[in-house]
Coordinates of C-alpha atoms in Angstrom, one line a residue:
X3 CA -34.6 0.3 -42.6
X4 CA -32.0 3.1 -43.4
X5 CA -28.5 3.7 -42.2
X6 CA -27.1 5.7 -39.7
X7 CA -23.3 6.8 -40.8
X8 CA -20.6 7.4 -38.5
X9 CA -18.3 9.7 -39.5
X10 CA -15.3 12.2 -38.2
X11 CA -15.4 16.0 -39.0
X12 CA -19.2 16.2 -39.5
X13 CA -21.2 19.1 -38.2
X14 CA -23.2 19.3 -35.3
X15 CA -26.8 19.9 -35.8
X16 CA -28.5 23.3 -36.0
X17 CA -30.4 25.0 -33.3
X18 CA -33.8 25.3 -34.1
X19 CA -35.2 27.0 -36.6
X20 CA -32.2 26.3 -38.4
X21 CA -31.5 23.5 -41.6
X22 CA -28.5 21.4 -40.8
X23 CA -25.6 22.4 -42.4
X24 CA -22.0 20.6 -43.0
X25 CA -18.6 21.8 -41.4
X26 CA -15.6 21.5 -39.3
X27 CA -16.3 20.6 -35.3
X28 CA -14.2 22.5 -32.7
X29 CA -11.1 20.2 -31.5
X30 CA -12.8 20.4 -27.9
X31 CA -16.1 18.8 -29.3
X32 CA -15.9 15.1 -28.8
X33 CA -19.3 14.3 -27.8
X34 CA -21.3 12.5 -30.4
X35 CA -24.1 14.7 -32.7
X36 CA -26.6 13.7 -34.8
X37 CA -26.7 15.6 -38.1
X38 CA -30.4 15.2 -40.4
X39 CA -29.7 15.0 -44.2
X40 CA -31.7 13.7 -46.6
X41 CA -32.2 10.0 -45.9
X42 CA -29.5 9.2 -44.2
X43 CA -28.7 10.3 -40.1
X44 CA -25.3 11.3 -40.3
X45 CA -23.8 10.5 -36.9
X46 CA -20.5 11.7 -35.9
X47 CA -17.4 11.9 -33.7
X48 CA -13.5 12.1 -34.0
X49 CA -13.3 8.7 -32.7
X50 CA -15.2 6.1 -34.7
X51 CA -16.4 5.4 -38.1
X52 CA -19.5 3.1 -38.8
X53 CA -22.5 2.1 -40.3
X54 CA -25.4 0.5 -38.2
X55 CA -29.0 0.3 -38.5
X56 CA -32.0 2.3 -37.2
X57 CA -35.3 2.7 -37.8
X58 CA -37.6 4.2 -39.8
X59 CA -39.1 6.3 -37.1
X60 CA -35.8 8.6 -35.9
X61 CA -36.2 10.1 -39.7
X62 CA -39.6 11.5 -39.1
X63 CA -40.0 15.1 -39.8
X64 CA -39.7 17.4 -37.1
X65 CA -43.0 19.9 -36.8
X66 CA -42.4 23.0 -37.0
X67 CA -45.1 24.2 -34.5
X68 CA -46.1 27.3 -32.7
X69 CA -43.3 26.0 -29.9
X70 CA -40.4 26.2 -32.1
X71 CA -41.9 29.5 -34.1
X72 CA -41.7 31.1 -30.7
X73 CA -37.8 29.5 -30.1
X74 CA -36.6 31.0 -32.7
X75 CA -38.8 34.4 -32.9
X76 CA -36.7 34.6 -28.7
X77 CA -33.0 33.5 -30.5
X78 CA -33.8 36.0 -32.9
X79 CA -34.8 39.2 -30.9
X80 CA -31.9 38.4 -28.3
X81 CA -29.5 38.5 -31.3
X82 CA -31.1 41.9 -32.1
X83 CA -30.9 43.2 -28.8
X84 CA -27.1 42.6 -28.5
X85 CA -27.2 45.4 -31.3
X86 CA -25.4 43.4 -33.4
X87 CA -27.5 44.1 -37.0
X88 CA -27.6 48.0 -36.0
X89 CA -24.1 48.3 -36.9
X90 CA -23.3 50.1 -40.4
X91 CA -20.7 46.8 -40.7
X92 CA -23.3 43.8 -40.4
X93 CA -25.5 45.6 -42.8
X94 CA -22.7 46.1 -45.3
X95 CA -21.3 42.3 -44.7
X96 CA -24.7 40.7 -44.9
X97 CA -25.6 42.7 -48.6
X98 CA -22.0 41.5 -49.6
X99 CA -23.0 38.3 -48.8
X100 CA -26.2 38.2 -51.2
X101 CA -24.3 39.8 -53.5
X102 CA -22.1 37.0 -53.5
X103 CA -24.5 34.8 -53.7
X104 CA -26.4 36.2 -56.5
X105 CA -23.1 36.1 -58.9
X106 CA -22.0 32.4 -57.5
X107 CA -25.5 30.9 -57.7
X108 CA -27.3 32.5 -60.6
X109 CA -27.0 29.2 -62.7
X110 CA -28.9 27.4 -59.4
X111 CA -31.5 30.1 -58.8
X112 CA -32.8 29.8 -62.9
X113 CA -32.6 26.2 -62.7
X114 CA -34.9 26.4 -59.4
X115 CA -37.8 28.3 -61.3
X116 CA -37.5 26.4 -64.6
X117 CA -38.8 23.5 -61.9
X118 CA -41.3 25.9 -60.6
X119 CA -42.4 27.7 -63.3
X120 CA -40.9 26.5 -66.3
X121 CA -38.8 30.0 -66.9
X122 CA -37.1 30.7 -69.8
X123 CA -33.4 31.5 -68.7
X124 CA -33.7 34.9 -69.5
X125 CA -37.0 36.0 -68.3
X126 CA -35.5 34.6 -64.7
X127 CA -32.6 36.6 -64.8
X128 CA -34.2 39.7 -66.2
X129 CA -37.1 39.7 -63.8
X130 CA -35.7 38.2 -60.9
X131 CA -32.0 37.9 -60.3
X132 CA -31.1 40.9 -62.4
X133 CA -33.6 42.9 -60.1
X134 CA -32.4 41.4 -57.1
X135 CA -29.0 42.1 -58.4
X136 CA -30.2 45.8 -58.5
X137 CA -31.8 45.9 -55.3
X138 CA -28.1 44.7 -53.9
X139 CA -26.2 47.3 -55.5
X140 CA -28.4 50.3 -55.1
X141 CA -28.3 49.1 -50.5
X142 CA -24.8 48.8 -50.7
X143 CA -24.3 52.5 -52.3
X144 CA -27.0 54.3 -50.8
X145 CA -26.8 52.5 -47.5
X146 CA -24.2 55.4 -45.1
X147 CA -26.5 58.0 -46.3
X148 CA -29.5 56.2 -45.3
X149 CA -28.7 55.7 -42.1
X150 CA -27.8 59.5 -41.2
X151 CA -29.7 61.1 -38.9
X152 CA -31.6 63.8 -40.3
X153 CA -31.3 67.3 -39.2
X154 CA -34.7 69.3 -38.2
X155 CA -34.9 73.0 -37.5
X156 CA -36.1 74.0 -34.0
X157 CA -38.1 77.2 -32.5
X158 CA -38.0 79.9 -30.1
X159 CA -39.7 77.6 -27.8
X160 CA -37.0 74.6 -27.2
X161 CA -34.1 77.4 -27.6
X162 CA -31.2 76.4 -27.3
X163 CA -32.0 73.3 -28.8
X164 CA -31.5 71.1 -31.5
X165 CA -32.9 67.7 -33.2
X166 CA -33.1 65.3 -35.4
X167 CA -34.8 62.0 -37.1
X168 CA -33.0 59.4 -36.3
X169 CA -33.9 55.9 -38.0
X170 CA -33.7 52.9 -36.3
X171 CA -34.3 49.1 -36.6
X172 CA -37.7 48.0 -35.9
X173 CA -36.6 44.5 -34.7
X174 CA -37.6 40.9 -35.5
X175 CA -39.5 41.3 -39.1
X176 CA -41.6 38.6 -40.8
X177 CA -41.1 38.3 -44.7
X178 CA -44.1 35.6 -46.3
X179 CA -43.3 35.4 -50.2
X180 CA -45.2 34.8 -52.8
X181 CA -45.0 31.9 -56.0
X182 CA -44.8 34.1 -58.9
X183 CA -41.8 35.3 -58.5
X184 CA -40.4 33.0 -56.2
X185 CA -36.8 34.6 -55.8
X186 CA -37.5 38.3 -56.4
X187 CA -40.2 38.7 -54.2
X188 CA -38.4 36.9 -51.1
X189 CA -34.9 38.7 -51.6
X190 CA -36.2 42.3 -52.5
X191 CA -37.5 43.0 -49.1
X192 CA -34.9 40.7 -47.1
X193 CA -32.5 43.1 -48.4
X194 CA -34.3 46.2 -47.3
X195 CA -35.6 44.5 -43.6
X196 CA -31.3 43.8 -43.3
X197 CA -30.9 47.3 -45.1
X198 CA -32.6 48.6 -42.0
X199 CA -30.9 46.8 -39.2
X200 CA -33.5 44.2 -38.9
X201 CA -33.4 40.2 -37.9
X202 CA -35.7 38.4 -40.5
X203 CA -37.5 35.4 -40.9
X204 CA -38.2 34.8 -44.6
X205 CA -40.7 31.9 -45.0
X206 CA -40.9 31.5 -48.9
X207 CA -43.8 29.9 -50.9
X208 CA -45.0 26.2 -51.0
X209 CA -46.2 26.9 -54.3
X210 CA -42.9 27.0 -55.2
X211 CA -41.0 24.6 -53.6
X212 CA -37.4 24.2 -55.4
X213 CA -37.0 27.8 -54.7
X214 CA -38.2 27.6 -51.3
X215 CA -35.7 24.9 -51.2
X216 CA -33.2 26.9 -52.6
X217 CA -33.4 29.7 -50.4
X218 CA -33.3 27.5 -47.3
X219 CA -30.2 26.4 -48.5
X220 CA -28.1 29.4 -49.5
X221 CA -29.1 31.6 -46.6
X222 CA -28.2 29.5 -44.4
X223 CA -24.7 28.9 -46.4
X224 CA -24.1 32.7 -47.0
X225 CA -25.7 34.8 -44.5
X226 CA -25.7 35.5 -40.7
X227 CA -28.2 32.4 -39.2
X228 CA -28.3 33.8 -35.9
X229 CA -30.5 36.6 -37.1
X230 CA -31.4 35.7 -40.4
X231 CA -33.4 32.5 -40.8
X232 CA -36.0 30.6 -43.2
X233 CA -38.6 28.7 -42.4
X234 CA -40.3 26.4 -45.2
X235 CA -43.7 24.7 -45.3
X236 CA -47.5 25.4 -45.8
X237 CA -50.2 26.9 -44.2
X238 CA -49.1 25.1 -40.1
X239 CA -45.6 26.7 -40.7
X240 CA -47.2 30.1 -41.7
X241 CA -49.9 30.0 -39.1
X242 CA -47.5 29.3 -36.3
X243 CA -45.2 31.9 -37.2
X244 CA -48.7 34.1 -37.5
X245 CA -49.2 33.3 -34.0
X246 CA -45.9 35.3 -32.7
X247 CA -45.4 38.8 -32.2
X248 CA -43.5 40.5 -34.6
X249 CA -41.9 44.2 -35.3
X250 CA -43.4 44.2 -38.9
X251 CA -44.7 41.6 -41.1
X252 CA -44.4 42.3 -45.2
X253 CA -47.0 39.6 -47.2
X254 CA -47.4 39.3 -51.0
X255 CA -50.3 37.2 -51.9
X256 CA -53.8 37.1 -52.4
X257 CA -56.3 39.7 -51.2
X258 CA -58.2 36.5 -49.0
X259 CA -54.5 35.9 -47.4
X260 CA -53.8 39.7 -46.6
X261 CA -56.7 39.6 -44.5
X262 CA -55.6 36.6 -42.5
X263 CA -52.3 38.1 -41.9
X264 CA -53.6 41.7 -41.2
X265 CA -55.8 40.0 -38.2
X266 CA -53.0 37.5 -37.3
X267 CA -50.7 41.1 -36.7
X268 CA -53.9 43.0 -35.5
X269 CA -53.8 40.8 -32.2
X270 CA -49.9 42.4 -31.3
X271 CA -51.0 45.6 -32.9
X272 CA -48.1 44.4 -35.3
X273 CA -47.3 46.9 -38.7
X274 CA -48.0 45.6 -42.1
X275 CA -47.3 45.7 -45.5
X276 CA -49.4 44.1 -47.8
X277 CA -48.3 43.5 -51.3
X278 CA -51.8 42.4 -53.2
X279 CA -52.8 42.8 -56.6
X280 CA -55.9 43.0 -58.3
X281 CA -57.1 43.5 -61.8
X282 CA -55.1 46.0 -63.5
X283 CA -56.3 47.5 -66.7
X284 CA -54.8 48.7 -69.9
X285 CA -56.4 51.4 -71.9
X286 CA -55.8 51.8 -75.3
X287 CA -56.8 54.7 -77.4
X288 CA -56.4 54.6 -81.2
X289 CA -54.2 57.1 -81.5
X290 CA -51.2 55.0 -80.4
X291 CA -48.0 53.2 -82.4
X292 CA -49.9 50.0 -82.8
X293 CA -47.1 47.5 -83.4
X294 CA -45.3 49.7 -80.4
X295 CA -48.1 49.4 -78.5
X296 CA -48.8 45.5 -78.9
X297 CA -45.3 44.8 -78.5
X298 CA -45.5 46.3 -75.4
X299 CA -48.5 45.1 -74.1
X300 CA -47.1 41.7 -74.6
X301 CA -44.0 42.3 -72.9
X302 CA -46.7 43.4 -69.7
X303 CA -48.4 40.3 -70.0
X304 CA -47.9 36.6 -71.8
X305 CA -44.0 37.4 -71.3
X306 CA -44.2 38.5 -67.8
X307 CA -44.2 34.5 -66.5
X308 CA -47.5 33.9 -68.6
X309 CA -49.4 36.6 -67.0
X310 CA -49.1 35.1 -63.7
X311 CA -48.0 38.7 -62.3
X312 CA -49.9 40.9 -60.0
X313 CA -49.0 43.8 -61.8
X314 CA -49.4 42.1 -65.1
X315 CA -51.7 43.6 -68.0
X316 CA -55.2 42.0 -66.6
X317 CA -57.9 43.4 -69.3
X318 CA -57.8 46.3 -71.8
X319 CA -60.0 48.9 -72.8
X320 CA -60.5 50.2 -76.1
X321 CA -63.2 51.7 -78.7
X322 CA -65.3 49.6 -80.6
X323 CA -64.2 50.1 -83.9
X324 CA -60.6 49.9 -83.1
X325 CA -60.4 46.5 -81.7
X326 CA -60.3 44.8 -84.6
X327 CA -57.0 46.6 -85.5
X328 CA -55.6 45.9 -82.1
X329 CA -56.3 42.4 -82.4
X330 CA -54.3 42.1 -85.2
X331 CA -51.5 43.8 -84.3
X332 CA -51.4 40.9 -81.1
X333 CA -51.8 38.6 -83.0
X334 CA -48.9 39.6 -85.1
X335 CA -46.8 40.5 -82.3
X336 CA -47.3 37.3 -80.8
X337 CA -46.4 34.6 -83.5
X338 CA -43.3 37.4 -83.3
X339 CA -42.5 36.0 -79.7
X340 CA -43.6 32.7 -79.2
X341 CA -43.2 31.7 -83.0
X342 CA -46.7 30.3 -84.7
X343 CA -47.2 27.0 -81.7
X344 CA -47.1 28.9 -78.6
X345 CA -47.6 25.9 -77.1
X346 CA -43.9 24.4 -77.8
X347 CA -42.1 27.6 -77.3
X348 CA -39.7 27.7 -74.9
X349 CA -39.8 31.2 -74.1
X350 CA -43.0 31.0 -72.4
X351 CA -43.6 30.2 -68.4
X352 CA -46.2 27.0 -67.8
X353 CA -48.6 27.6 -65.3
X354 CA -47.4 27.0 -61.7
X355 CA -49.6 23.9 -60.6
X356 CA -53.0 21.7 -61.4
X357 CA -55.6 24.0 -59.4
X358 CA -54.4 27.2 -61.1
X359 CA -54.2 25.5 -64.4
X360 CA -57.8 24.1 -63.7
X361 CA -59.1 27.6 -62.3
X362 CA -57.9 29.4 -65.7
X363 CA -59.5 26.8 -67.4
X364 CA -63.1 27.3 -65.7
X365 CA -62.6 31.1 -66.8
X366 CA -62.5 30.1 -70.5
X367 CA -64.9 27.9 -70.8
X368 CA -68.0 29.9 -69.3
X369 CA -70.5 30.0 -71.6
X370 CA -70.5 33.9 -71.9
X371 CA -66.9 33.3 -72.6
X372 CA -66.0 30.4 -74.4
X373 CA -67.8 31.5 -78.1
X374 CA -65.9 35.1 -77.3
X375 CA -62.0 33.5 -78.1
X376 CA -60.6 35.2 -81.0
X377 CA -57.1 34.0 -80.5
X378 CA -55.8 31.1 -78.6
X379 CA -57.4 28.8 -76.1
X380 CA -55.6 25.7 -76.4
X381 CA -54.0 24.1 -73.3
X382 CA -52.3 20.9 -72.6
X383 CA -52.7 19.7 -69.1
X384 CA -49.9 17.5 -68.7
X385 CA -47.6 20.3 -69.7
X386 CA -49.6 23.1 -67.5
X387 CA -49.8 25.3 -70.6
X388 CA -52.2 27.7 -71.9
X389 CA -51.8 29.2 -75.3
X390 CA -51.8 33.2 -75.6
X391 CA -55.2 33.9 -75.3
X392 CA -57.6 36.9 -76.3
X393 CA -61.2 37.3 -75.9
X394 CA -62.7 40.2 -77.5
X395 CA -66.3 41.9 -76.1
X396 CA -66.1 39.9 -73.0
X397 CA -69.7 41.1 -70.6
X398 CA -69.2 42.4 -67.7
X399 CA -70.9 40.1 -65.3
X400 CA -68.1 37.4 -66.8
X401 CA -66.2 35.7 -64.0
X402 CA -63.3 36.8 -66.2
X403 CA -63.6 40.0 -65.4
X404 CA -64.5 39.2 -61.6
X405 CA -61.8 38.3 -60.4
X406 CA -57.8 39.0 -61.2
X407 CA -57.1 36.6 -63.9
X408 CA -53.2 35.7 -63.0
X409 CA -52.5 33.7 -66.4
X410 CA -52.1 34.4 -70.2
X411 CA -56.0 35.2 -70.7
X412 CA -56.8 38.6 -72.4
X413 CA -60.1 39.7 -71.9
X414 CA -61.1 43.1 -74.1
X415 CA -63.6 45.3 -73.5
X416 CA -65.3 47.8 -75.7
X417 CA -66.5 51.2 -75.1
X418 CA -68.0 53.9 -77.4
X419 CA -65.9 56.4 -75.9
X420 CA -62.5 56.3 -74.3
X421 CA -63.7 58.1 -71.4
X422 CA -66.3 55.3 -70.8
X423 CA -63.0 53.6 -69.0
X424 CA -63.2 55.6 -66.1
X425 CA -66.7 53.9 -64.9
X426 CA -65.6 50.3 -65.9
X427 CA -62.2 50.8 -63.9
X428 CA -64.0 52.4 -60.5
X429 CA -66.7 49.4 -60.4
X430 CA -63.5 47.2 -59.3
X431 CA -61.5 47.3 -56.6
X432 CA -58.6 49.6 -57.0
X433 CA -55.8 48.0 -58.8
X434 CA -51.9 47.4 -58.3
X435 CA -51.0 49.2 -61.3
X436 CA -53.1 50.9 -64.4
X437 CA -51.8 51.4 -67.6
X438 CA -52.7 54.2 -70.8
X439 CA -51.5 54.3 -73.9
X440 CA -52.2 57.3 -76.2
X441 CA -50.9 60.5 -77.4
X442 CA -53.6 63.0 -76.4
X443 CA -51.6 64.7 -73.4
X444 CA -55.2 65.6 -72.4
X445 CA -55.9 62.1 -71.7
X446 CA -53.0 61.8 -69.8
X447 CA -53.6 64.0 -67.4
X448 CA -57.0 63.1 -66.8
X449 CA -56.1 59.3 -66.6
X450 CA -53.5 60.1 -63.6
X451 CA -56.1 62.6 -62.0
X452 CA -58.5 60.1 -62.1
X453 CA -58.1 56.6 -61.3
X454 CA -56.6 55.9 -58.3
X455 CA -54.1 52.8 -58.3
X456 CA -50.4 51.3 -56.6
X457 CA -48.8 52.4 -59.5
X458 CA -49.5 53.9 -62.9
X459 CA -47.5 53.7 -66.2
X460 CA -48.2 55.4 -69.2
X461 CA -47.6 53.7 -73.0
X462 CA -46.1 50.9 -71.1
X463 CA -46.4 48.2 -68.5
X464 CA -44.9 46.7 -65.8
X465 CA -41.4 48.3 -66.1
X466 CA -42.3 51.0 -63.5
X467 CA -41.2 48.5 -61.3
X468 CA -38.1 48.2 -62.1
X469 CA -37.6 52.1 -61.2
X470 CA -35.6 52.1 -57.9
X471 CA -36.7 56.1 -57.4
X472 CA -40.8 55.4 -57.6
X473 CA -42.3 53.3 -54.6
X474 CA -44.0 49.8 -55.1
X475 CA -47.1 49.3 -53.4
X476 CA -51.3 49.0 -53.6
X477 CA -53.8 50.9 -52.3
X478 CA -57.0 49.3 -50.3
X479 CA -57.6 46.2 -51.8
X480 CA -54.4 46.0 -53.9
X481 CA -52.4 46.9 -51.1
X482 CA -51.1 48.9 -48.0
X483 CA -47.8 50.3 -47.2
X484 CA -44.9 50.1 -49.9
X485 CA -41.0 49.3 -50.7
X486 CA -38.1 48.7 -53.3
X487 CA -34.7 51.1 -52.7
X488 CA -35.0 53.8 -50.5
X489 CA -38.7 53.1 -49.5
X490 CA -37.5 49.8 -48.3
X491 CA -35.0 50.7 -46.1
X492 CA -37.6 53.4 -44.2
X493 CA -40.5 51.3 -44.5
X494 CA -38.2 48.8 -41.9
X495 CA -37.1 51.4 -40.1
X496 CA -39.0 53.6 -37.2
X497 CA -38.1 57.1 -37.9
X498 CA -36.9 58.4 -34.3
X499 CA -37.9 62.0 -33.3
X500 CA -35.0 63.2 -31.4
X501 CA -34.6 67.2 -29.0
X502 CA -31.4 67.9 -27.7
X503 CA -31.6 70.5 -25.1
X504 CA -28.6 72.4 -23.2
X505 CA -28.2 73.6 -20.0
X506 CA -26.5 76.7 -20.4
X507 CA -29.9 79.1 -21.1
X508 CA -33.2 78.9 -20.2
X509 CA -36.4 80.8 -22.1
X510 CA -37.6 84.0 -20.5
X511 CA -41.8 82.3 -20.2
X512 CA -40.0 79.4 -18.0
X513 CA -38.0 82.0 -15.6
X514 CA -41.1 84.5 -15.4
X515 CA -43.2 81.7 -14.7
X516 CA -41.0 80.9 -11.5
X517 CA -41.2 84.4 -10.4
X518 CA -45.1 84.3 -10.0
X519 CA -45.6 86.1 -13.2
X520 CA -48.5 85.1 -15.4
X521 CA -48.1 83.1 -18.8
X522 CA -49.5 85.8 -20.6
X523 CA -47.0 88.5 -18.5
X524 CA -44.3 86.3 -19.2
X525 CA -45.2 85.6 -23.0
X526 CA -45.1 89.1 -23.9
X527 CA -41.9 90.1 -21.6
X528 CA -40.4 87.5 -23.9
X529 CA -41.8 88.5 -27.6
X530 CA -40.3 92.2 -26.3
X531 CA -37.0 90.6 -25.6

């Protein structure tokens, strides 16, 4: 049995779609509301005060089915349509907000992915709120001269004329988040779909569910809920939301997922953009700063949330007779970071739950694998942890290097040549990111001619990211479409061809055609003219 409290000045209960949320009732509101939180059913008026019993069954959880997606997908677009999220001031007042947020709630947001993740305080606000921070701040100074219409010569065929592009909102957007980087990955493109001029629905991760929590929670408390809402749960709460049409859906996630969502937003002919992954290689020739280098390398991987990072360092490639020497520079490097037990320092991630932690673990102990560990392998299941790990001469056919790895594995592969990279990389699918490290400009320019990848970064990793000016997105199987500053904000938007015409003249072809003269008469009469 649980208790149902009666209580003055209690909030009515959201509409749906919405998370309950405490406040002040209107003086004209008498009537009696219920109010869901936690375990108790708050009940409330001005006029009484109380505590009675009910049972069990008016606390069960309310579905969240393809019904109420399409409830709240109509609240939503009817809140757009009023042209309220167009304006240059709900833009500005809703990145305010977030940016609020982010300042008042940093300590909250690290403490939700040290449940989730186990991140070290820094690494969260480095990679996540810091970036977020960024994102904020860059929409907020940028955001006038986005939205200006942009001014397009004309011809001698619309004269007098002018035009313009003019962006607009594209409507009632879908974000679906991913686990990794359970804060980032949700904000970063709810702040370019409200850049835009957009309603959103942001339905975070499962995966990670004090974030998801999290999110629910301060959204609702500092942002606009009749056009900016989340919706938490698994794979009924996506599907259902699936089901609805949409102006543009934006998915990070697996390459198996993508295609679910592509044929869910095939059936409205709905946009995507598909934020993927896939295995994303590191080639190192020997002419490098090797402590640099490792350092660096490390950074891209094992400190990038325990290389659970689709753009994080996934294999490397380097000669034969150089491996050794790169070995030892990681494993330098690495008792530099995580201190000579990687497995009790606390400035490593865990891995995020019991099937990936059982997946990685099938990985190392294949039998073309398992007698290849030249560093690490331990793990402790209880804790979720897997030590820094680095195979050397890892085959091919591996299921290593099969599939993206997402966890602090380091296969290595050896070549005679450097240039043997280019076959290895093209047998896989083309990758979120590739990485180089040398000096031979010669190299360079031949790595960026060609392999084709989302991004590419030379003698680093993963930083590119953090580079407001470059786009971040895949190609085929890592990806489709792309966002982060600028390219957020027009991959929301439609980009509006606009002719303005006047009255007052009209071309001499239009005027000769009237007067029974042919097109060709008429066309020359006006090149003469």
């Amino acid at each position: 049995m649980k208790s149902l409290c009666l209580g003055p000045f209690l909030a009515a209960s959201a509409p749906v779609g919405r998370r309950a949320y405490g406040g002040h009732l209107s003086r004209k509101c008498f009537q009696k509301q219920l109010h869901f939180h936690s375990r108790c059913v708050a009940f409330s008026s001005f006029i009484c005060s109380a505590t009675i019993s009910v049972m069990p069954e008016l606390e069960e959880k309310q579905v969240f089915d393809g019904e109420k997606a399409n409830l709240l997908v109509k609240d939503l677009r009817k809140s757009f349509d009023s042209g309220m999220t167009k304006s240059y001031g709900w833009r500005v007042s809703q990145l305010e907000a977030i940016a609020k947020m982010l300042e008042e709630k940093e300590k909250e947001i690290t403490e939700a992915l040290y449940k989730d993740l186990g991140k070290p305080r820094l690494e969260a606000f480095i990679t996540e709120i810091s970036q977020a921070k960024s994102s904020c701040s860059e929409a907020l100074k940028e955001l006038k001269e986005w939205m200006k219409p942009e001014k397009v010569n004309t011809s001698i065929t619309t004269y007098p004329s002018s035009a313009e592009i003019v962006p607009e909102p594209l409507g009632v957007v879908l974000v679906i988040s991913t686990w990794n980087f359970p804060f980032l990955l949700s904000m970063d493109p709810v702040i370019g779909a409200i850049s835009a001029g957009n309603a959103v629905v942001l339905k975070p991760s499962e995966i990670s569910p004090a974030t998801s929590s999290l999110l629910a929670n301060l959204i609702e408390q500092y942002l606009d809920n009749s056009t900016i809402r989340v919706v938490e749960g698994a794979i009924p709460e996506t599907s259902a939301l699936l089901d609805q049409k949409w102006d543009k859906i934006l998915y990070t996630g697996s390459a198996r997922v993508g295609r679910i969502v592509m044929a869910a937003a095939a059936k409205h002919l709905t946009p995507v953009i598909l934020e993927l992954g896939g295995k994303c290689p590191a080639v190192v020739e020997s002419d490098v700063n090797l402590q640099v280098t490792a350092r660096r390398i490390i950074a891209g991987k094992w400190a990038c949330n325990s290389g659970q990072a689709c753009i994080s360092v996934d294999y490397i490639i380097t000669r034969k007779e150089f491996a050794p020497k790169l070995v030892d520079a990681l494993k330098e490097e690495l008792e530099q970071f995580f201190g000579k037990d990687p497995m009790e320092s606390k400035d490593m991630s865990r891995i995020v739950s019991p099937n990936q932690f059982a997946r990685l673990v099938n990985l190392l102990d294949e039998d073309k694998v398992s007698d290849k560990i030249v560093l690490g392998g331990q793990r402790d299941e209880k804790k979720l942890k897997i030590a820094p790990t680095i195979i050397l001469g890892v085959p091919e056919d591996a299921m290593i290097m099969q599939e993206e790895i997402f966890g602090p594995i380091m296969p290595i592969v050896t070549v005679d040549n450097i240039e043997d990279c280019y076959s290895i990389i093209k047998s896989k699918p083309k990758p979120l990111a590739a990485y180089l490290f040398t000096n031979n400009e010669q190299l360079k320019k031949d790595y960026v001619d060609k392999i084709s990848s989302g991004g590419m970064l030379i003698n680093d990793a993963v930083i590119h990211v953090a580079t407001r000016g470059l786009p971040f997105g895949g190609v085929e199987e890592s990806g489709m479409g792309c966002y982060h500053g600028k390219f957020s904000f027009d991959s929301f938007s439609h980009r509006k061809s606009v002719l303005y015409r006047s009255f007052d003249a009209d071309s001499t072809i239009s005027v000769g055609r009237r007067k029974g003269r042919s097109f060709q008469e008429a066309n020359e009469e006006s090149h003469k003219s």
